[in-house]
Every structure is written in structure tokens, then in C-alpha cells.
Amino acid sequence: MSKRRKNQRAAETTPKREKVRDIFVPRPFEGLVDEPEWIALRELVPAASAPLRLAPDLVEEFGDRPVTLATVLPMAAPAMTKADGRVFIGLQRHIQSGDVSRDLAEALLCALRTEPGSQVAVPPLPGPGPRLQDVLVDGPLEITMHDGFDFWLDPGATDDPTVQASLERANAAIYPTVRMSAAKAAYWCQVPEKAHVRWVLPEEEDTALDALARLGAAGSLPLGDGTRFAGMFRAHGRLVPVWDLPEQTPAGEWEEPVAEFAKRYAEAVAEGGPLDAAARRARQGLLGRQLTLR
């Protein structure tokens, strides 16, 4: 039999692999009560965690296993499972599809199907299937901020010098970050030579942009003396304004300025209606300083 015919026959007998088509979803957390906080944990916060509740059908299938949402896991893994049955899901990961919600749901399902304590294998492109909104009982996130990644580890794990060294390297990369109480999904962080406040706005993008434009036209975008409205970026269908702040001023002293800005912003949102000429110019200026994160 010729080589060509052998290859042809092999192709006929080998089942075809279905090609997984990736689809981009611009608002993967749409419909979740704390959509802005999900976005903030994915894009702004280095080390935080929150407990999640499995949907009733998953509890029936896998038991009421404790599930923890983590900003990031070791080696940016999508999921891990502990020997006692606990499951961790990582928001920030290296490989992902165009639908973050589908990725997270698949990571959770893969972890639940994995023997406790074993490594979790998660496909890079999960294909059609349940999304985050389908596998969880939705509700406000009970967020715990962490100074380091010790919450990854079981008691006694740092007795291993290799684990301790790895943990120290991970912790060294964390910028100090504080969750603000003055506005939901607003976070202060300190980077070399400056500090920022970044706030994931809850409104639709056009509504938020118009409100910021009104404030820009009125000259009331800064948080106070020594601050600067640095611009904004788009993340998962929401706007995230960013302010530059003096490095030496601690996070707690920005609670009142953020609360005052939140009040001005809410009033600008409530105003509605067409923008005047000054606000339209301000809007164009804001668009010119906007970045998009995918």
C-alpha cells in the first residue's frame, strides 16, 4: 500500500478533533451583584480572597465543599484543590479565553472533579458550557485583603526552605493596597514614588463617561490639593478612573476626599440629559486618555 493511501486511510479512521472557537465577552461578570468588585479583584488587587458558595446542583453532586476566590494562585494557576477538599480559584492567570466567566466556571468544575490534593488540569479554551453565573450562589463578596500570599499555604508548609523562598519572592512583588470604605470597588495602592486611587465605576460606560465629563468641565475631577486625575481605563465593560496622589499621605486620609468625589459623581450621574459644549470638550479629552484592558 502506498504511503499516500496509508495516510488517507489513517485520516479516515482517526476521529476528527472538534475545533474550539473562542468568543470574546466584553462584560464577563454582568449580572453578578458585585460586578465592580469582581473586576477590581481581577485587575487592581494583588492579594485578596473571598469565599464563594456553590450552586445547589453542584452541592448535590460534589458536596458542600469550601471554595475560595483568590486574586492569584501559585504560578498563576487557574485552580488548586487541597487534601481536605478545599478548592481555590484564581482570578489572575496566564492562559485564558475571551470569556473570563466561562474560564472561571470551568476551572471550578475541573477542581471539583479532581481528587483532593492533586494537581488540577484546566483546558486553555473550555468551549461552550456553564459560566460563573451558573455555578455559584450570587451575593456580595466578603473580601479579605492580604499583605502576602500565606493564605495559599497549609500549616507548616513554610518549614520547607524552597516553599519559604518562593513565598518571599511572591510577597516582594506586592504593592501595598488598601480597600477604601468610601466607595465600593475603590482601592488605594502605593507604587514607587507615587500612590493611586483607582475606582471601578458601577454605571454603564456612557453614563459614567458623561458624568466624569460634567465634573471635568466644572474642574472638580481631582480629589484635592496635590492630586491629579491621571485618566481612566476600560476593564470588562466598566470605566476605572485613576488619580495620582502624594506618596507620603497614608491611605486612610483619602477616605473623606473619595467620599466627597463619590457624592459629586452621583450628582453628575443623576443630572442626565445632553452635555453642554464644555462637557462635550471634556468628554473628548477623557476619551483621548483612555486605555482598554482585555
Short mmCIF file of C-alpha atoms in Angstrom, two decimals:
data_model
loop_
_atom_site.label_atom_id
_atom_site.label_comp_id
_atom_site.label_asym_id
_atom_site.label_seq_id
_atom_site.Cartn_x
_atom_site.Cartn_y
_atom_site.Cartn_z
CA MET A 1 0.00 0.00 0.00
CA SER A 2 1.39 3.39 -0.96
CA LYS A 3 2.34 5.88 1.72
CA ARG A 4 -0.28 8.30 0.42
CA ARG A 5 -3.05 5.67 0.71
CA LYS A 6 -1.91 4.71 4.22
CA ASN A 7 -2.10 8.35 5.31
CA GLN A 8 -5.54 8.69 3.72
CA ARG A 9 -6.84 5.56 5.48
CA ALA A 10 -5.39 6.72 8.81
CA ALA A 11 -7.14 10.07 8.39
CA GLU A 12 -10.44 8.28 7.72
CA THR A 13 -10.19 6.09 10.83
CA THR A 14 -8.91 8.81 13.21
CA PRO A 15 -11.79 10.75 14.80
CA LYS A 16 -11.72 14.43 13.96
CA ARG A 17 -10.97 16.76 16.87
CA GLU A 18 -13.64 19.38 17.24
CA LYS A 19 -12.17 22.85 16.89
CA VAL A 20 -12.92 25.03 19.91
CA ARG A 21 -13.98 28.51 18.86
CA ASP A 22 -13.10 31.38 21.17
CA ILE A 23 -15.70 34.10 21.73
CA PHE A 24 -14.97 37.47 23.34
CA VAL A 25 -17.43 38.55 26.06
CA PRO A 26 -16.91 42.24 26.93
CA ARG A 27 -18.75 42.05 30.30
CA PRO A 28 -17.98 38.60 31.73
CA PHE A 29 -19.22 39.50 35.24
CA GLU A 30 -22.50 41.02 34.05
CA GLY A 31 -25.42 40.15 36.31
CA LEU A 32 -23.34 39.47 39.42
CA VAL A 33 -24.28 41.58 42.45
CA ASP A 34 -20.68 42.71 42.98
CA GLU A 35 -19.64 43.06 39.33
CA PRO A 36 -17.31 46.06 40.03
CA GLU A 37 -15.58 44.17 42.87
CA TRP A 38 -15.00 41.13 40.64
CA ILE A 39 -13.36 43.47 38.12
CA ALA A 40 -11.28 45.17 40.80
CA LEU A 41 -10.01 41.86 42.20
CA ARG A 42 -9.06 40.74 38.71
CA GLU A 43 -7.36 43.95 37.57
CA LEU A 44 -6.34 46.06 40.59
CA VAL A 45 -5.72 43.98 43.70
CA PRO A 46 -2.57 41.89 44.22
CA ALA A 47 -3.54 39.72 47.20
CA ALA A 48 -7.11 39.17 48.37
CA SER A 49 -9.57 36.34 48.81
CA ALA A 50 -13.31 35.81 49.21
CA PRO A 51 -15.44 32.73 49.99
CA LEU A 52 -17.82 31.50 47.27
CA ARG A 53 -20.96 29.36 47.54
CA LEU A 54 -21.61 26.53 45.11
CA ALA A 55 -24.94 26.39 43.28
CA PRO A 56 -27.37 23.81 44.75
CA ASP A 57 -26.93 21.32 41.88
CA LEU A 58 -23.16 21.31 42.39
CA VAL A 59 -23.58 20.83 46.14
CA GLU A 60 -25.78 17.84 45.37
CA GLU A 61 -23.16 16.38 43.01
CA PHE A 62 -19.90 17.21 44.83
CA GLY A 63 -20.96 18.05 48.38
CA ASP A 64 -20.84 21.45 50.06
CA ARG A 65 -17.11 21.91 49.60
CA PRO A 66 -15.46 25.17 50.70
CA VAL A 67 -14.49 27.31 47.69
CA THR A 68 -12.24 30.38 47.90
CA LEU A 69 -11.79 33.01 45.21
CA ALA A 70 -8.18 34.25 45.14
CA THR A 71 -6.75 37.14 43.17
CA VAL A 72 -3.84 34.92 42.15
CA LEU A 73 -2.61 31.39 42.93
CA PRO A 74 0.91 29.92 42.85
CA MET A 75 2.38 30.12 39.32
CA ALA A 76 -0.85 31.95 38.31
CA ALA A 77 -2.63 28.57 38.23
CA PRO A 78 -6.36 28.67 37.41
CA ALA A 79 -7.31 26.40 40.31
CA MET A 80 -6.00 24.15 43.04
CA THR A 81 -7.53 21.67 45.43
CA LYS A 82 -6.33 20.87 48.94
CA ALA A 83 -6.12 17.44 50.55
CA ASP A 84 -9.04 18.31 52.85
CA GLY A 85 -11.29 19.07 49.85
CA ARG A 86 -11.00 22.86 49.85
CA VAL A 87 -10.94 24.45 46.39
CA PHE A 88 -9.19 27.67 45.33
CA ILE A 89 -9.99 29.52 42.08
CA GLY A 90 -7.52 32.09 40.70
CA LEU A 91 -8.82 35.24 39.01
CA GLN A 92 -5.49 36.35 37.55
CA ARG A 93 -3.97 33.66 35.31
CA HIS A 94 -1.61 33.30 32.36
CA ILE A 95 -3.87 31.46 29.90
CA GLN A 96 -7.45 32.50 29.29
CA SER A 97 -10.14 32.60 26.65
CA GLY A 98 -12.27 35.56 25.57
CA ASP A 99 -14.87 34.77 28.25
CA VAL A 100 -13.41 35.15 31.73
CA SER A 101 -16.65 33.95 33.33
CA ARG A 102 -16.58 30.70 31.35
CA ASP A 103 -12.90 30.21 32.23
CA LEU A 104 -13.57 30.57 35.95
CA ALA A 105 -16.55 28.23 35.87
CA GLU A 106 -14.56 25.57 34.01
CA ALA A 107 -11.65 25.94 36.46
CA LEU A 108 -14.07 25.42 39.35
CA LEU A 109 -15.67 22.35 37.75
CA CYS A 110 -12.26 20.84 36.95
CA ALA A 111 -11.17 21.36 40.56
CA LEU A 112 -14.33 19.74 41.90
CA ARG A 113 -13.77 16.70 39.65
CA THR A 114 -10.11 16.39 40.72
CA GLU A 115 -9.04 14.15 43.56
CA PRO A 116 -8.43 16.39 46.61
CA GLY A 117 -4.77 17.30 46.90
CA SER A 118 -3.99 16.51 43.26
CA GLN A 119 -2.96 18.98 40.56
CA VAL A 120 -5.91 20.45 38.65
CA ALA A 121 -5.79 20.31 34.84
CA VAL A 122 -7.80 23.07 33.14
CA PRO A 123 -8.14 23.40 29.34
CA PRO A 124 -6.92 26.72 27.85
CA LEU A 125 -10.09 27.05 25.75
CA PRO A 126 -13.03 25.48 27.58
CA GLY A 127 -15.58 25.77 24.77
CA PRO A 128 -19.33 26.21 25.41
CA GLY A 129 -20.63 25.39 28.87
CA PRO A 130 -21.63 26.79 32.26
CA ARG A 131 -20.44 30.24 33.25
CA LEU A 132 -19.67 31.73 36.65
CA GLN A 133 -23.26 32.93 36.97
CA ASP A 134 -24.45 29.32 36.57
CA VAL A 135 -22.19 27.60 39.13
CA LEU A 136 -22.39 29.97 42.12
CA VAL A 137 -24.98 31.32 44.51
CA ASP A 138 -24.60 35.04 43.79
CA GLY A 139 -24.17 37.58 46.56
CA PRO A 140 -21.88 40.33 47.85
CA LEU A 141 -18.23 39.31 48.05
CA GLU A 142 -16.80 39.12 51.57
CA ILE A 143 -13.32 40.31 50.62
CA THR A 144 -10.27 39.80 52.83
CA MET A 145 -7.18 41.80 51.91
CA HIS A 146 -3.80 40.13 52.48
CA ASP A 147 -0.31 41.57 52.93
CA GLY A 148 1.14 38.37 51.45
CA PHE A 149 0.23 35.05 49.88
CA ASP A 150 0.41 32.98 53.06
CA PHE A 151 -3.30 32.17 52.67
CA TRP A 152 -2.29 29.80 49.85
CA LEU A 153 -0.45 27.50 52.21
CA ASP A 154 -1.32 24.75 54.66
CA PRO A 155 0.03 24.99 58.23
CA GLY A 156 3.70 24.07 58.37
CA ALA A 157 4.28 24.45 54.63
CA THR A 158 6.81 27.25 55.15
CA ASP A 159 9.05 24.83 57.07
CA ASP A 160 10.22 23.78 53.59
CA PRO A 161 13.02 26.25 52.60
CA THR A 162 12.03 26.06 48.92
CA VAL A 163 8.41 26.96 49.71
CA GLN A 164 9.54 29.75 52.02
CA ALA A 165 11.83 31.22 49.34
CA SER A 166 9.08 31.05 46.72
CA LEU A 167 6.63 32.75 49.08
CA GLU A 168 9.10 35.54 49.84
CA ARG A 169 9.63 36.20 46.12
CA ALA A 170 5.87 36.39 45.54
CA ASN A 171 5.33 38.68 48.51
CA ALA A 172 8.12 41.02 47.39
CA ALA A 173 6.16 41.77 44.19
CA ILE A 174 3.09 43.05 46.07
CA TYR A 175 2.41 46.79 46.09
CA PRO A 176 0.71 47.95 49.31
CA THR A 177 -3.04 48.07 48.55
CA VAL A 178 -5.96 49.19 50.73
CA ARG A 179 -9.66 48.71 50.08
CA MET A 180 -11.44 52.04 50.54
CA SER A 181 -14.65 52.16 52.60
CA ALA A 182 -15.80 55.43 51.00
CA ALA A 183 -16.84 53.73 47.74
CA LYS A 184 -17.34 50.13 46.66
CA ALA A 185 -14.60 48.77 44.37
CA ALA A 186 -12.27 51.71 45.12
CA TYR A 187 -8.68 50.87 46.06
CA TRP A 188 -5.65 52.85 47.17
CA CYS A 189 -2.23 51.49 46.22
CA GLN A 190 1.34 52.68 46.63
CA VAL A 191 3.87 52.27 43.85
CA PRO A 192 7.42 53.68 43.67
CA GLU A 193 7.38 57.47 44.02
CA LYS A 194 3.57 57.89 44.00
CA ALA A 195 0.27 56.48 45.11
CA HIS A 196 -3.05 55.99 43.31
CA VAL A 197 -6.73 55.62 43.95
CA ARG A 198 -8.50 53.52 41.31
CA TRP A 199 -12.25 53.06 41.33
CA VAL A 200 -14.32 50.65 39.21
CA LEU A 201 -17.48 52.62 38.50
CA PRO A 202 -20.76 50.66 38.61
CA GLU A 203 -22.64 52.55 35.89
CA GLU A 204 -22.80 51.82 32.15
CA GLU A 205 -19.76 53.23 30.33
CA ASP A 206 -21.57 56.06 28.53
CA THR A 207 -23.35 57.15 31.70
CA ALA A 208 -20.11 57.12 33.68
CA LEU A 209 -18.21 58.95 30.95
CA ASP A 210 -20.84 61.70 30.71
CA ALA A 211 -20.76 62.16 34.50
CA LEU A 212 -16.96 62.42 34.51
CA ALA A 213 -17.15 64.88 31.61
CA ARG A 214 -19.51 67.13 33.60
CA LEU A 215 -17.10 67.05 36.53
CA GLY A 216 -14.17 67.72 34.19
CA ALA A 217 -15.90 70.77 32.73
CA ALA A 218 -16.55 72.04 36.27
CA GLY A 219 -12.91 71.47 37.26
CA SER A 220 -13.88 69.03 40.01
CA LEU A 221 -12.19 65.81 38.86
CA PRO A 222 -9.20 65.92 41.28
CA LEU A 223 -9.55 64.50 44.78
CA GLY A 224 -7.94 67.54 46.40
CA ASP A 225 -4.73 69.56 46.65
CA GLY A 226 -1.68 67.76 45.34
CA THR A 227 -3.76 65.20 43.44
CA ARG A 228 -4.21 64.74 39.71
CA PHE A 229 -6.84 62.97 37.65
CA ALA A 230 -4.49 60.72 35.66
CA GLY A 231 -7.06 59.28 33.25
CA MET A 232 -9.04 56.08 33.13
CA PHE A 233 -9.14 52.65 31.58
CA ARG A 234 -11.87 50.29 30.47
CA ALA A 235 -11.95 46.85 32.05
CA HIS A 236 -14.60 44.19 31.40
CA GLY A 237 -17.19 46.75 30.31
CA ARG A 238 -16.70 49.27 33.10
CA LEU A 239 -14.70 52.51 33.47
CA VAL A 240 -11.92 52.78 36.04
CA PRO A 241 -10.75 56.36 36.77
CA VAL A 242 -7.27 56.75 38.25
CA TRP A 243 -5.91 59.53 40.46
CA ASP A 244 -2.25 60.27 41.23
CA LEU A 245 -1.69 61.09 44.90
CA PRO A 246 1.24 62.22 47.06
CA GLU A 247 3.25 59.16 48.03
CA GLN A 248 3.69 60.10 51.68
CA THR A 249 -0.02 60.54 52.56
CA PRO A 250 -1.45 57.32 54.07
CA ALA A 251 -4.50 55.59 52.60
CA GLY A 252 -6.83 56.48 55.48
CA GLU A 253 -6.53 60.19 54.77
CA TRP A 254 -8.13 59.71 51.33
CA GLU A 255 -11.39 58.28 52.66
CA GLU A 256 -13.04 61.69 53.00
CA PRO A 257 -11.86 63.05 49.61
CA VAL A 258 -13.05 59.85 47.90
CA ALA A 259 -16.42 60.09 49.68
CA GLU A 260 -16.77 63.73 48.57
CA PHE A 261 -15.89 62.82 44.99
CA ALA A 262 -18.36 59.91 45.07
CA LYS A 263 -21.08 62.40 46.08
CA ARG A 264 -20.14 64.79 43.23
CA TYR A 265 -20.08 61.88 40.81
CA ALA A 266 -23.51 60.59 41.93
CA GLU A 267 -24.96 64.07 41.42
CA ALA A 268 -23.43 64.25 37.93
CA VAL A 269 -24.90 60.84 37.07
CA ALA A 270 -28.33 61.93 38.32
CA GLU A 271 -28.19 65.13 36.25
CA GLY A 272 -28.52 63.23 32.96
CA GLY A 273 -29.58 64.99 29.78
CA PRO A 274 -27.38 66.25 26.92
CA LEU A 275 -23.91 67.59 27.66
CA ASP A 276 -23.19 71.28 27.16
CA ALA A 277 -20.31 72.44 24.95
CA ALA A 278 -17.75 72.50 27.79
CA ALA A 279 -18.71 68.99 28.93
CA ARG A 280 -18.54 67.69 25.35
CA ARG A 281 -14.99 69.04 25.06
CA ALA A 282 -14.11 67.49 28.40
CA ARG A 283 -15.57 64.18 27.21
CA GLN A 284 -13.33 64.18 24.15
CA GLY A 285 -10.33 64.89 26.34
CA LEU A 286 -11.22 61.97 28.61
CA LEU A 287 -11.56 59.62 25.65
CA GLY A 288 -8.08 60.64 24.50
CA ARG A 289 -6.64 59.49 27.83
CA GLN A 290 -8.47 56.16 27.98
CA LEU A 291 -6.92 52.71 27.78
CA THR A 292 -8.71 49.39 27.32
CA LEU A 293 -7.78 46.22 29.22
CA ARG A 294 -8.94 42.86 27.87
#
